[in-house]
Amino acid sequence: EIVLTQSPTTMAASPGEKVTLTCLASSSVNYMYWYQQKSSASPKLLIYYTSSLASGVPDRFSGSGSGTSYSLTISSMEAEDAAIYYCLQLTSTPLTFGSGTKLEIK
Amino acid sequence: QIQLVQSGPELKKPGESLKISCKASGYTFTDYAMQWVKQAPGKGLQYMGWINTQTGKPTYADDFKERFVFSLETSASTAYLQINNLKNEDTATYFCATHPAFAYWGQGTLVTVSS
């Protein structure tokens, strides 16, 4: 099973600040997927195929990486970006999620 | 537009069974597999497995090979999650999701198991 380790576990950012979240895989994966979850709502797809922006997602979000190291970047933090972010790998079964990064607004 | 609508919250006692539904609309039901995800209170997302909507074959993650059953009613574009012999640790919100990139999610079904 591929384990995804997200860091940091929790962080706070000021409006306008650049934010980078990391997801490290225990084995190489082909692509990474990123989701945003607010409160107890359903997760929302942000990034697919590592760097493709999902429909309707603001372009301040971007993804990058390869192999075992991936990141999600918010170029300029906004209050509405406060949420928990999860990475997901679809390369190897069982599919696995990271444990999440909680992002708060300062 | 693609929508997944799940059945309402459930309150059950240990040892009972339940069946959650996930009704799909806005696409051809058999075009995409249906995935199931568990989220315990205050915890992260846990992948449960998936069901092939063309063949009906389910595949379970290791933690969900006992007591959990995925099924379909293709004519109604509906997927089901059945949990047998409920335990306190089954208390969680259960999500269905579809599309290869998990692009579409149901609203979640809160299951509470308590004596």
XYZ file of C-alpha atoms in Angstrom:
221
model
C 0.000 0.000 0.000
C 1.306 3.448 -0.909
C 1.337 5.761 2.087
C 0.884 9.475 1.439
C 2.393 11.799 4.043
C 1.152 15.374 4.010
C 2.925 18.305 5.591
C 2.448 20.418 7.461
C -0.392 18.919 9.477
C -1.723 22.364 10.302
C -0.745 25.840 9.234
C -2.062 29.378 9.195
C -1.505 31.924 6.448
C -2.258 35.628 6.116
C -4.375 36.998 3.277
C -2.180 37.437 0.214
C 0.479 35.024 1.463
C 1.805 32.243 -0.767
C 1.058 28.763 0.610
C 2.692 25.462 -0.333
C 1.380 22.112 0.874
C 3.371 18.919 0.375
C 2.436 15.282 -0.221
C 5.159 12.627 -0.136
C 4.443 9.119 -1.417
C 6.121 6.001 -0.033
C 6.535 4.732 -3.616
C 6.479 6.478 -6.956
C 3.066 7.434 -8.345
C 2.141 8.597 -11.822
C -0.027 11.530 -10.825
C -1.386 13.257 -7.735
C -4.870 14.562 -7.112
C -5.806 17.290 -4.624
C -9.094 17.929 -2.840
C -10.428 20.687 -0.617
C -12.891 19.954 2.175
C -14.663 22.647 4.185
C -16.368 21.731 7.470
C -18.303 18.499 6.917
C -19.032 19.160 3.245
C -18.061 16.800 0.458
C -14.484 17.035 -0.782
C -14.021 19.136 -3.914
C -11.566 18.234 -6.666
C -8.990 20.994 -7.148
C -6.155 19.438 -9.171
C -5.991 16.293 -11.309
C -3.118 14.711 -13.210
C -0.738 16.524 -10.823
C -1.093 19.983 -12.370
C -4.416 20.296 -14.217
C -6.913 22.698 -12.679
C -10.408 21.318 -12.194
C -13.326 23.215 -13.668
C -14.301 26.316 -11.724
C -11.243 26.287 -9.467
C -9.530 29.705 -9.116
C -6.198 29.943 -10.898
C -4.407 30.903 -7.680
C -4.324 27.124 -7.083
C -1.647 25.095 -8.846
C -0.078 21.667 -8.525
C 3.332 20.248 -9.333
C 5.619 17.345 -8.667
C 6.635 13.909 -9.865
C 7.656 10.510 -8.578
C 7.256 10.592 -4.801
C 7.058 14.331 -4.151
C 4.088 16.549 -4.961
C 2.864 19.962 -3.906
C -0.206 22.160 -4.002
C 0.387 25.910 -4.084
C -1.964 28.780 -3.421
C -0.335 31.855 -4.921
C -2.211 34.345 -2.752
C -4.170 33.114 0.267
C -7.784 34.187 0.597
C -10.126 33.716 3.560
C -12.277 31.292 1.586
C -9.277 28.974 1.154
C -9.383 27.999 4.829
C -10.094 24.272 4.683
C -8.535 20.826 4.913
C -6.605 19.679 1.851
C -6.108 16.023 0.928
C -3.944 14.371 -1.688
C -4.991 11.117 -3.368
C -3.061 8.613 -5.466
C -4.817 6.525 -8.113
C -1.707 4.717 -9.391
C -1.749 1.669 -7.153
C -4.488 -0.286 -5.401
C -5.603 0.179 -2.767
C -6.115 3.844 -3.566
C -4.935 5.977 -0.680
C -5.522 9.465 0.671
C -3.061 11.564 2.601
C -3.964 12.423 6.174
C -4.703 16.015 5.280
C -3.377 19.513 5.923
C -5.567 21.931 7.827
C -5.080 25.443 6.477
C -6.337 28.355 8.554
C -6.493 32.069 7.892
C -4.500 34.409 10.175
C -24.850 18.189 -14.688
C -23.574 15.165 -12.841
C -25.117 14.695 -9.399
C -24.878 12.032 -6.734
C -27.636 12.156 -4.118
C -27.282 9.978 -1.049
C -29.877 8.759 1.404
C -30.418 10.464 4.739
C -28.769 10.063 8.142
C -29.086 6.807 10.037
C -29.131 6.013 13.763
C -28.549 2.352 14.476
C -27.706 0.039 17.366
C -24.662 -2.251 17.428
C -25.361 -5.505 15.611
C -27.954 -4.002 13.260
C -27.550 -3.564 9.511
C -28.132 -0.653 7.190
C -28.105 0.152 3.481
C -27.097 3.551 2.106
C -28.120 4.586 -1.399
C -26.333 6.826 -3.899
C -28.470 7.883 -6.868
C -26.624 9.182 -9.906
C -27.938 11.533 -12.561
C -26.627 13.633 -15.421
C -24.524 10.923 -17.044
C -24.650 7.317 -18.185
C -24.400 5.363 -14.934
C -22.248 2.612 -16.411
C -19.637 5.038 -17.781
C -17.836 5.398 -14.444
C -17.086 3.172 -11.487
C -18.611 4.118 -8.134
C -16.223 4.650 -5.255
C -16.958 4.672 -1.529
C -15.114 6.707 1.110
C -15.455 6.750 4.910
C -14.807 9.743 7.146
C -14.962 9.128 10.893
C -15.780 12.140 13.097
C -12.859 14.576 13.099
C -10.756 12.226 10.965
C -9.490 12.111 7.401
C -10.753 10.346 4.296
C -10.457 6.562 4.148
C -10.863 4.697 0.867
C -13.288 1.782 1.148
C -13.285 0.410 -2.394
C -15.254 0.539 -5.606
C -17.812 -1.248 -7.713
C -17.609 -1.762 -11.453
C -20.898 -0.355 -12.715
C -20.698 -2.401 -15.920
C -20.162 -5.808 -14.332
C -21.310 -5.249 -10.753
C -18.043 -6.618 -9.416
C -17.034 -5.007 -6.116
C -13.477 -4.519 -4.866
C -12.888 -3.804 -1.186
C -9.953 -2.228 0.594
C -8.530 -4.512 3.297
C -10.311 -2.819 6.199
C -13.673 -3.272 4.502
C -13.608 -6.897 3.339
C -15.804 -8.064 6.196
C -19.350 -6.769 6.861
C -19.385 -4.302 3.921
C -21.229 -4.940 0.660
C -21.354 -2.777 -2.476
C -24.208 -3.363 -4.887
C -26.043 -1.747 -7.779
C -29.509 -1.201 -9.164
C -28.434 -0.207 -12.643
C -31.958 0.406 -13.935
C -32.294 3.077 -11.244
C -28.749 4.449 -11.638
C -28.223 3.737 -7.961
C -25.349 2.275 -5.979
C -25.683 0.901 -2.481
C -23.440 0.412 0.521
C -24.630 -2.146 3.033
C -22.990 -2.494 6.433
C -23.804 -5.598 8.443
C -23.320 -6.252 12.163
C -22.735 -2.568 12.880
C -20.060 -1.599 15.399
C -19.482 1.668 17.258
C -16.445 2.335 15.071
C -18.679 2.404 11.982
C -19.944 5.796 13.165
C -18.892 8.046 10.296
C -19.984 9.931 7.232
C -19.944 7.759 4.133
C -19.460 9.301 0.697
C -19.985 7.905 -2.782
C -17.884 9.423 -5.549
C -17.522 8.898 -9.266
C -15.531 9.856 -12.354
C -11.963 8.622 -12.705
C -10.614 11.604 -10.758
C -13.239 11.497 -7.985
C -14.601 14.704 -9.492
C -18.149 14.168 -8.291
C -19.186 13.332 -4.739
C -22.428 12.673 -2.960
C -23.340 14.902 -0.042
C -22.454 12.186 2.439
C -24.571 10.031 4.726
C -24.007 10.316 8.467
C -24.241 6.962 10.217
C -24.367 6.906 14.005
C -24.032 3.591 15.826
C -24.940 3.784 19.484
C -26.648 1.602 22.035
